Coordinates of C-alpha atoms and ligand atoms in Angstrom, one line a residue:
X1 CA 24.5 -10.2 1.1
X2 CA 25.6 -12.7 -0.9
X3 CA 26.1 -11.6 -4.5
X4 CA 25.4 -7.7 -4.8
X5 CA 25.2 -8.1 -8.6
X6 CA 22.3 -10.5 -8.4
X7 CA 19.0 -9.0 -8.0
X8 CA 16.7 -10.9 -5.7
X9 CA 13.8 -11.9 -7.7
X10 CA 11.4 -11.9 -4.8
X11 CA 12.1 -8.3 -4.1
X12 CA 12.6 -6.8 -7.5
X13 CA 9.7 -6.3 -10.1
X14 CA 8.9 -9.7 -12.0
X15 CA 10.3 -8.0 -15.3
X16 CA 13.5 -6.8 -13.9
X17 CA 16.8 -8.3 -14.8
X18 CA 20.6 -7.4 -15.0
X19 CA 22.0 -7.6 -18.5
X20 CA 25.4 -9.0 -19.6
X21 CA 26.8 -5.5 -19.5
X22 CA 25.6 -5.0 -15.8
X23 CA 22.8 -2.5 -16.8
X24 CA 19.6 -3.3 -14.9
X25 CA 16.5 -3.3 -17.0
X26 CA 12.7 -3.3 -16.0
X27 CA 10.4 -4.7 -18.7
X28 CA 13.2 -4.3 -21.2
X29 CA 14.0 -0.7 -20.6
X30 CA 17.4 0.1 -19.1
X31 CA 17.1 2.0 -15.8
X32 CA 20.0 4.4 -16.6
X33 CA 18.2 5.4 -19.8
X34 CA 15.2 6.3 -17.9
X35 CA 17.4 8.2 -15.3
X36 CA 19.0 10.2 -18.3
X37 CA 15.6 10.9 -20.0
X38 CA 13.4 11.8 -17.0
X39 CA 16.1 12.8 -14.5
X40 CA 16.5 11.5 -11.0
X41 CA 15.0 10.6 -8.5
X42 CA 12.4 8.8 -10.7
X43 CA 9.8 6.1 -9.7
X44 CA 9.7 3.3 -12.4
X45 CA 6.5 1.2 -12.4
X46 CA 6.4 -2.1 -14.1
X47 CA 2.7 -2.2 -15.6
X48 CA 2.5 -6.1 -16.3
X49 CA 4.0 -6.9 -12.8
X50 CA 1.1 -4.9 -11.3
X51 CA -1.4 -6.3 -13.5
X52 CA -0.3 -9.9 -12.8
X53 CA -0.3 -9.5 -9.0
X54 CA -3.9 -8.1 -9.5
X55 CA -4.7 -11.3 -11.3
X56 CA -3.0 -13.5 -8.8
X57 CA -4.8 -11.9 -6.1
X58 CA -8.2 -12.2 -7.8
X59 CA -7.7 -16.0 -8.5
X60 CA -6.7 -16.5 -4.8
X61 CA -9.8 -15.0 -3.5
X62 CA -12.2 -16.2 -6.1
X63 CA -12.5 -13.4 -8.4
X64 CA -11.8 -9.7 -8.9
X65 CA -15.2 -8.7 -7.3
X66 CA -13.8 -10.1 -4.0
X67 CA -10.5 -8.0 -4.1
X68 CA -10.6 -4.2 -3.5
X69 CA -7.2 -2.5 -4.3
X70 CA -6.5 -0.3 -1.2
X71 CA -5.6 2.8 -3.5
X72 CA -3.9 4.7 -0.6
X73 CA -0.9 2.5 -1.4
X74 CA -0.6 4.3 -4.9
X75 CA -3.3 5.9 -7.1
X76 CA -3.5 7.6 -10.4
X77 CA -6.1 7.7 -12.8
X78 CA -4.2 5.2 -15.0
X79 CA -3.9 2.8 -11.9
X80 CA -7.6 3.0 -11.2
X81 CA -8.1 2.0 -14.9
X82 CA -5.7 -0.9 -14.9
X83 CA -7.4 -2.1 -11.7
X84 CA -10.8 -1.8 -13.6
X85 CA -9.5 -3.6 -16.6
X86 CA -8.2 -6.4 -14.4
X87 CA -11.7 -6.8 -12.9
X88 CA -10.8 -5.9 -9.3
X89 CA -12.6 -3.4 -6.9
X90 CA -11.4 -0.3 -5.4
X91 CA -11.1 0.8 -1.8
X92 CA -10.8 4.8 -1.2
X93 CA -9.9 6.2 2.1
X94 CA -10.6 9.9 1.4
X95 CA -12.8 12.2 -0.7
X96 CA -9.6 12.8 -2.8
X97 CA -9.0 9.2 -3.5
X98 CA -12.7 8.9 -4.4
X99 CA -12.4 11.9 -6.7
X100 CA -9.4 10.4 -8.7
X101 CA -11.2 7.0 -9.2
X102 CA -14.4 8.7 -10.4
X103 CA -12.4 10.9 -12.7
X104 CA -10.9 7.7 -14.2
X105 CA -14.3 6.3 -14.8
X106 CA -14.0 3.7 -12.3
X107 CA -17.6 2.3 -11.6
X108 CA -18.8 3.6 -8.2
X109 CA -20.6 0.4 -7.4
X110 CA -17.1 -1.3 -7.1
X111 CA -15.8 1.1 -4.7
X112 CA -15.8 0.9 -1.1
X113 CA -15.2 4.1 1.2
X114 CA -13.2 4.1 4.3
X115 CA -12.1 6.6 6.9
X116 CA -12.4 7.3 10.6
X117 CA -13.6 10.8 10.2
X118 CA -15.4 11.1 6.9
X119 CA -16.7 14.5 6.3
X120 CA -20.2 15.4 5.1
X121 CA -18.6 16.2 1.4
X122 CA -17.1 12.8 1.1
X123 CA -20.3 11.0 2.5
X124 CA -22.5 13.0 0.2
X125 CA -20.2 12.3 -2.9
X126 CA -20.4 8.6 -2.0
X127 CA -24.1 8.4 -1.8
X128 CA -24.6 10.7 -5.1
X129 CA -22.3 8.5 -7.1
X130 CA -23.7 5.2 -5.8
X131 CA -20.5 3.9 -4.0
X132 CA -20.8 0.2 -3.3
X133 CA -20.3 0.2 0.4
X134 CA -19.4 2.8 3.0
X135 CA -17.6 1.4 6.1
X136 CA -19.0 2.9 9.1
X137 CA -16.3 3.9 11.7
X138 CA -18.2 5.8 14.4
X139 CA -21.7 6.5 15.8
X140 CA -21.6 10.2 14.5
X141 CA -20.8 8.9 11.1
X142 CA -23.6 6.4 11.0
X143 CA -26.0 9.3 11.8
X144 CA -24.6 11.6 9.4
X145 CA -24.6 9.1 6.7
X146 CA -28.3 8.2 7.5
X147 CA -29.1 11.9 7.1
X148 CA -27.2 12.5 3.9
X149 CA -28.8 9.3 2.3
X150 CA -32.2 10.6 3.5
X151 CA -31.6 14.0 1.8
X152 CA -30.3 12.2 -1.4
X153 CA -33.3 9.8 -1.3
X154 CA -31.1 6.8 -1.5
X155 CA -30.6 3.8 0.6
X156 CA -26.8 3.3 1.3
X157 CA -25.2 -0.2 1.7
X158 CA -22.9 -0.1 4.7
X159 CA -20.4 -2.3 6.5
X160 CA -19.5 -1.8 10.3
X161 CA -15.7 -1.6 10.9
X162 CA -15.0 -4.0 13.8
X163 CA -11.9 -3.8 16.0
X164 CA -11.4 -7.4 16.8
X165 CA -8.8 -6.7 19.5
X166 CA -5.8 -8.4 18.0
X167 CA -2.0 -7.4 18.3
X168 CA -0.7 -7.6 14.8
X169 CA 3.0 -8.2 14.8
X170 CA 4.1 -5.2 12.8
X171 CA 5.1 -1.5 13.4
X172 CA 3.0 0.1 15.9
X173 CA 2.0 2.9 13.6
X174 CA 0.4 0.5 11.1
X175 CA -1.3 -2.0 13.4
X176 CA -5.1 -1.3 13.6
X177 CA -7.0 -4.0 15.1
X178 CA -6.0 -3.8 18.9
X179 CA -8.3 -1.9 21.2
X180 CA -6.3 1.3 21.9
X181 CA -6.4 3.0 18.5
X182 CA -8.7 5.1 16.4
X183 CA -10.4 2.8 13.8
X184 CA -13.9 1.0 14.3
X185 CA -16.0 -0.3 16.9
X186 CA -14.9 -2.6 19.7
X187 CA -16.0 -6.1 19.6
X188 CA -15.1 -6.8 23.2
X189 CA -17.0 -3.9 24.7
X190 CA -20.1 -4.6 22.7
X191 CA -20.1 -1.3 20.8
X192 CA -19.6 -3.1 17.3
X193 CA -22.7 -5.1 18.0
X194 CA -24.7 -1.9 19.0
X195 CA -23.4 -0.1 15.8
X196 CA -24.6 -3.0 13.8
X197 CA -28.2 -2.9 15.4
X198 CA -28.1 0.7 14.9
X199 CA -27.2 0.5 11.4
X200 CA -30.0 -1.9 10.9
X201 CA -32.5 0.5 12.4
X202 CA -31.4 3.5 10.4
X203 CA -34.0 4.1 7.9
X204 CA -31.7 5.0 5.0
X205 CA -28.9 2.5 5.6
X206 CA -28.7 -1.3 4.8
X207 CA -26.3 -3.2 6.7
X208 CA -24.7 -5.8 4.4
X209 CA -21.8 -7.0 6.3
X210 CA -18.8 -6.4 8.5
X211 CA -15.3 -5.3 8.1
X212 CA -12.1 -5.6 10.0
X213 CA -8.4 -4.8 9.1
X214 CA -5.6 -6.2 11.4
X215 CA -2.8 -4.1 10.2
X216 CA -0.3 -3.6 7.4
X217 CA 2.9 -5.4 6.4
X218 CA 1.7 -8.5 8.6
X219 CA 3.6 -11.7 8.0
X220 CA 1.7 -13.8 10.7
X221 CA -1.1 -15.5 9.0
X222 CA -2.6 -16.3 12.4
X223 CA -3.5 -12.7 12.7
X224 CA -5.8 -12.8 9.7
X225 CA -7.4 -16.1 10.8
X226 CA -7.9 -15.0 14.5
X227 CA -9.6 -11.7 13.2
X228 CA -11.7 -13.7 11.0
X229 CA -12.9 -16.0 13.7
X230 CA -13.7 -13.3 16.1
X231 CA -15.7 -11.2 13.4
X232 CA -17.6 -14.3 12.4
X233 CA -18.5 -14.6 16.2
X234 CA -20.3 -11.2 15.9
X235 CA -21.7 -12.2 12.5
X236 CA -23.2 -15.3 14.1
X237 CA -24.7 -13.4 17.1
X238 CA -26.4 -10.9 14.5
X239 CA -27.8 -13.8 12.8
X240 CA -29.4 -14.9 16.1
X241 CA -30.6 -11.5 17.3
X242 CA -31.5 -9.7 14.1
X243 CA -34.9 -10.1 12.4
X244 CA -34.6 -12.8 9.6
X245 CA -35.0 -10.2 6.9
X246 CA -32.1 -8.0 8.3
X247 CA -30.0 -11.1 9.1
X248 CA -30.5 -12.3 5.5
X249 CA -28.7 -9.1 4.1
X250 CA -25.4 -9.6 6.0
X251 CA -23.6 -11.1 3.1
X252 CA -20.1 -9.7 3.2
X253 CA -17.1 -10.3 5.4
X254 CA -14.4 -7.8 4.5
X255 CA -11.1 -8.6 6.1
X256 CA -9.1 -5.7 4.9
X257 CA -5.5 -5.7 3.6
X258 CA -2.3 -6.0 5.3
X259 CA -0.4 -8.9 3.3
X260 CA 3.3 -8.3 4.0
X261 CA 6.0 -8.0 1.1
X262 CA 9.5 -8.9 1.4
X263 CA 11.6 -5.6 1.3
X264 CA 15.1 -7.4 1.6
X265 CA 16.9 -10.5 0.3
X266 CA 16.4 -12.3 3.6
X267 CA 12.6 -11.9 3.9
X268 CA 10.4 -14.4 2.3
X269 CA 7.1 -13.8 0.4
X270 CA 3.8 -14.7 2.0
X271 CA 2.0 -17.6 0.5
X272 CA -1.2 -15.4 -0.1
X273 CA -3.1 -18.2 -2.1
X274 CA -2.6 -20.5 0.9
X275 CA -3.9 -17.8 3.4
X276 CA -6.8 -17.2 1.0
X277 CA -7.8 -20.9 0.9
X278 CA -7.5 -21.2 4.7
X279 CA -9.6 -18.1 5.4
X280 CA -12.3 -19.1 2.9
X281 CA -12.4 -22.6 4.5
X282 CA -12.6 -21.2 7.9
X283 CA -15.5 -19.1 7.1
X284 CA -17.3 -21.9 5.1
X285 CA -17.0 -24.3 8.0
X286 CA -18.0 -21.9 10.7
X287 CA -21.0 -20.8 8.8
X288 CA -21.8 -24.5 8.0
X289 CA -21.7 -25.3 11.8
X290 CA -24.2 -22.4 12.5
X291 CA -26.5 -23.7 9.7
X292 CA -26.0 -20.4 7.8
X293 CA -25.0 -19.4 4.3
X294 CA -21.4 -18.5 4.3
X295 CA -20.7 -14.8 3.9
X296 CA -18.6 -13.7 0.8
X297 CA -15.0 -13.0 1.9
X298 CA -13.5 -9.6 0.7
X299 CA -10.1 -8.4 0.8
X300 CA -8.4 -5.2 0.5
X301 CA -4.8 -5.5 -0.4
X302 CA -2.8 -2.5 -1.3
X303 CA 0.9 -3.0 -0.6
X304 CA 1.0 -6.7 -1.9
X305 CA -0.2 -5.5 -5.2
X306 CA 1.8 -2.6 -5.9
X307 CA 4.9 -2.4 -3.7
X308 CA 7.0 -4.9 -5.6
X309 CA 6.0 -3.3 -9.1
X310 CA 8.0 -0.1 -8.5
X311 CA 11.6 1.0 -8.0
X312 CA 13.0 4.3 -7.2
X313 CA 16.2 5.4 -9.2
X314 CA 18.5 7.8 -7.8
X315 CA 21.9 9.4 -8.7
X316 CA 24.7 9.0 -6.2
X317 CA 26.1 12.4 -5.1
X318 CA 28.6 12.7 -2.3
X319 CA 30.3 9.8 -0.5
X320 CA 31.8 10.1 2.9
X321 CA 33.3 7.8 5.3
X322 CA 32.2 9.1 8.7
X323 CA 34.4 8.6 11.7
X324 CA 32.3 6.6 14.4
X325 CA 34.8 5.4 16.9
X326 CA 38.6 5.1 16.9
X327 CA 38.4 1.8 15.0
X328 CA 35.1 2.2 13.0
X329 CA 33.8 4.3 10.2
X330 CA 30.6 4.3 8.4
X331 CA 30.4 5.1 4.7
X332 CA 27.6 7.6 3.8
X333 CA 26.2 7.5 0.4
X334 CA 24.0 10.5 -0.4
X335 CA 21.3 10.4 -3.2
X336 CA 19.4 13.1 -5.0
X337 CA 16.1 12.2 -3.2
X338 CA 15.4 11.2 0.3
X339 CA 12.6 11.5 2.9
X340 CA 10.5 13.6 0.7
X341 CA 10.1 10.7 -1.8
X342 CA 10.4 8.0 0.8
X343 CA 9.4 8.7 4.5
X344 CA 9.1 5.1 5.3
X345 CA 12.4 4.6 6.8
X346 CA 12.3 7.6 8.9
X347 CA 8.8 6.7 10.1
X348 CA 8.7 3.0 10.4
X349 CA 12.3 2.0 10.3
X350 CA 11.5 0.4 7.0
X351 CA 14.2 -1.6 5.1
X352 CA 15.0 -1.6 1.4
X353 CA 17.1 -3.4 -1.1
X354 CA 19.5 -1.1 -3.1
X355 CA 21.6 -2.1 -6.1
X356 CA 23.8 -0.3 -8.5
X357 CA 22.0 -0.2 -11.7
X358 CA 24.3 1.2 -14.4
X359 CA 27.0 -1.4 -14.0
X360 CA 28.3 -4.3 -12.2
X361 CA 30.2 -3.7 -9.0
X362 CA 33.8 -4.7 -9.2
X363 CA 35.8 -6.1 -11.9
X364 CA 36.2 -9.3 -13.9
X365 CA 33.4 -11.1 -12.3
X366 CA 34.8 -10.1 -8.9
X367 CA 32.3 -7.9 -6.9
X368 CA 34.1 -5.1 -4.9
X369 CA 34.5 -5.7 -1.1
X370 CA 31.5 -4.8 1.3
X371 CA 31.4 -1.9 3.4
X372 CA 29.1 -0.7 6.3
X373 CA 27.0 2.0 4.3
X374 CA 24.0 4.2 5.1
X375 CA 22.2 5.6 2.2
X376 CA 21.0 9.0 3.0
X377 CA 19.0 11.7 1.1
X378 CA 19.6 15.4 0.3
X379 CA 17.4 16.9 3.0
X380 CA 18.6 19.3 5.6
X381 CA 17.8 16.8 8.3
X382 CA 20.0 14.1 10.0
X383 CA 17.0 11.6 10.0
X384 CA 17.0 11.7 6.3
X385 CA 17.9 8.2 5.8
X386 CA 16.7 5.7 3.1
X387 CA 18.7 2.7 4.3
X388 CA 20.0 2.6 7.7
X389 CA 22.6 0.1 7.5
X390 CA 23.6 -2.2 4.6
X391 CA 26.8 -4.0 3.4
X392 CA 27.3 -2.4 0.0
X393 CA 30.3 -2.7 -2.3
X394 CA 32.8 0.1 -1.8
X395 CA 33.0 1.1 -5.3
X396 CA 29.9 2.8 -5.5
X397 CA 30.8 6.2 -6.6
X398 CA 29.4 9.7 -7.4
X399 CA 27.5 9.8 -10.6
X400 CA 26.5 6.1 -10.2
X401 CA 22.9 5.2 -10.4
X402 CA 21.3 3.1 -7.8
X403 CA 17.7 1.9 -7.4
X404 CA 15.8 1.0 -4.3
X405 CA 13.3 -1.8 -4.9
X406 CA 9.7 -2.4 -3.7
X407 CA 8.9 1.3 -3.5
X408 CA 5.5 1.2 -5.1
X409 CA 3.4 1.4 -1.8
X410 CA 3.1 4.4 0.4
X411 CA 6.3 6.2 -1.1
X412 CA 4.7 8.4 -3.6
X413 CA 1.5 9.0 -1.8
X414 CA 3.3 9.9 1.5
X415 CA 5.8 12.1 -0.3
X416 CA 6.2 15.7 0.5
X417 CA 7.6 19.0 -0.7
X418 CA 10.2 19.4 2.2
X419 CA 12.9 21.7 1.3
X420 CA 11.0 22.6 -1.9
X421 CA 11.9 19.5 -3.5
X422 CA 9.3 18.7 -6.4
X423 CA 7.8 15.2 -6.3
X424 CA 9.7 12.9 -8.7
X425 CA 7.9 11.6 -11.8
X426 CA 6.3 8.2 -12.1
X427 CA 7.4 6.5 -15.3
X428 CA 5.7 3.4 -16.6
X429 CA 7.5 0.5 -18.5
X430 CA 6.0 -2.2 -20.5
X431 CA 7.4 -4.3 -23.3
X432 CA 10.5 -2.0 -23.8
X433 CA 8.6 1.1 -23.9
X434 CA 8.3 3.8 -21.4
X435 CA 5.4 6.2 -20.6
X436 CA 5.3 9.3 -18.3
X437 CA 2.5 8.6 -15.9
X438 CA 3.0 11.5 -13.5
X439 CA 5.5 14.3 -14.5
X440 CA 8.1 15.8 -12.2
X441 CA 6.7 18.6 -9.8
X442 CA 8.6 21.8 -10.7
X443 CA 9.4 24.7 -8.5
X444 CA 6.8 26.6 -10.4
X445 CA 4.2 24.1 -9.3
X446 CA 5.1 24.5 -5.7
X447 CA 5.0 28.2 -5.9
X448 CA 1.8 28.2 -7.9
X449 CA -0.4 27.6 -4.6
X450 CA 1.0 31.0 -3.1
X451 CA -1.2 33.6 -3.6
X452 CA 0.6 36.7 -2.7
Ligands
LLP1 N1 -7.8 -1.5 4.2 C1 -7.8 -0.8 5.2 C2 -8.9 -0.5 6.0 C3 -6.5 -0.2 5.4 O1 -6.4 0.9 6.5 C4 -5.5 -0.4 4.7 C5 -4.2 0.3 5.1 C6 -5.5 -1.4 3.8 C7 -6.7 -2.0 3.5 C8 -4.4 -1.8 2.9 O2 -3.3 -2.3 3.7 P1 -2.1 -3.0 3.0 O3 -2.6 -4.3 2.2 O4 -1.4 -1.9 2.0 O5 -1.1 -3.4 4.0 N2 1.7 3.9 5.4 C9 2.0 2.6 6.0 C10 0.8 1.8 5.8 C11 -0.5 2.2 6.3 C12 -1.6 1.4 6.0 C13 -2.9 2.1 6.3 N3 -4.0 1.2 5.9 C14 3.3 2.3 5.3 O6 4.1 2.8 4.6 O7 3.7 1.0 5.6

């Protein structure tokens, strides 16, 4: 870490900066002020950063109608409205996410529904509200959706989720295109082809395209390209073997999400615009070779749109120098949140960038010396770690505020109430103003579910 006082711009929100007095602001609002007003831990979301990433993504993929924000990354009604205002579409992966989107007034026709085990209530809610596409993940679901659509007197547009058999270079738990995992129909075994034929034959379904998703936090652009190529192979076969009328409906190739984001200073951002152009060219040229009209390429980014827009601010509590061996110690800095607001380090060995946000480290422009540090939470568990190992200045002290950057995706949605910690609030910032988006969960909230 070269200069701890310098915020790496590719990791922090676009509107973050360190003022001359050392205080870090996001969208013109000093983070210590937010910490004082709303308490810590607190998630701070830079609205303009999120909106600008939505616009960049839409531009890269030829328009918002081709970009479905994967709402599992972070969803509130306000976020759904922002996505709508920016002209993007939405991907939901559960009945709950669909209900939030509908409650926000998000147009159902621009929603895609995912899930490997969608229940009848989820499917019925999709059909009743006229959800744009349901992505079929199993034979049972295909039959159930056909039945539900028949009962509702509706023809539902569907995509078939294809498992293209690719080993994405990411954590095992978030790789989804190899054979031995739960999502979709295998391309190699022929089950994806069979499912597509079954969807065409189903009276109340209309097969409008194919879907795949290679995994999440993927940096290897080859993975996206190879997946597109393989799914296009199936698309071409369907064109050959389906009656012309059914083949003509196959207008969509949904390539899922997964675009990796830099979490630490040494990671570089992906060139998403470049990847988008390459993918679209590949699809167009393959279609040309086959003499077919190219399908529309859809994508479903979650992390790339929201991860960099948010930071989590914590107050530093205890600081301990822990003996490891006779000649080594490690400093443990405990903050007032932990694995309940960010499980990603414990679950995926995720890495984060942490900075002091209430002042400069050191004195007279001289940053304090660095020391091996682990940032841990306040939960009653040794695995409650936010940053495993970082070289941090040795002057971080009790009462300081530190913030972890790029916590916008999969932190709040995967938060828990472990040890009866209420979930932190989410505060949005824009043009020097703050707005409370989600309030802090109180102990009364937690106890309110108990019925005796
Ligand atoms: N589309 C589908 C079908 C997906 O399953 C996912 C993510 C996405 C899109 C969005 O992927 P993204 O662009 O956000 O990478 N909890 C994990 C990530 C799990 C991702 C699950 N599916 C994490 O914290 O890293």
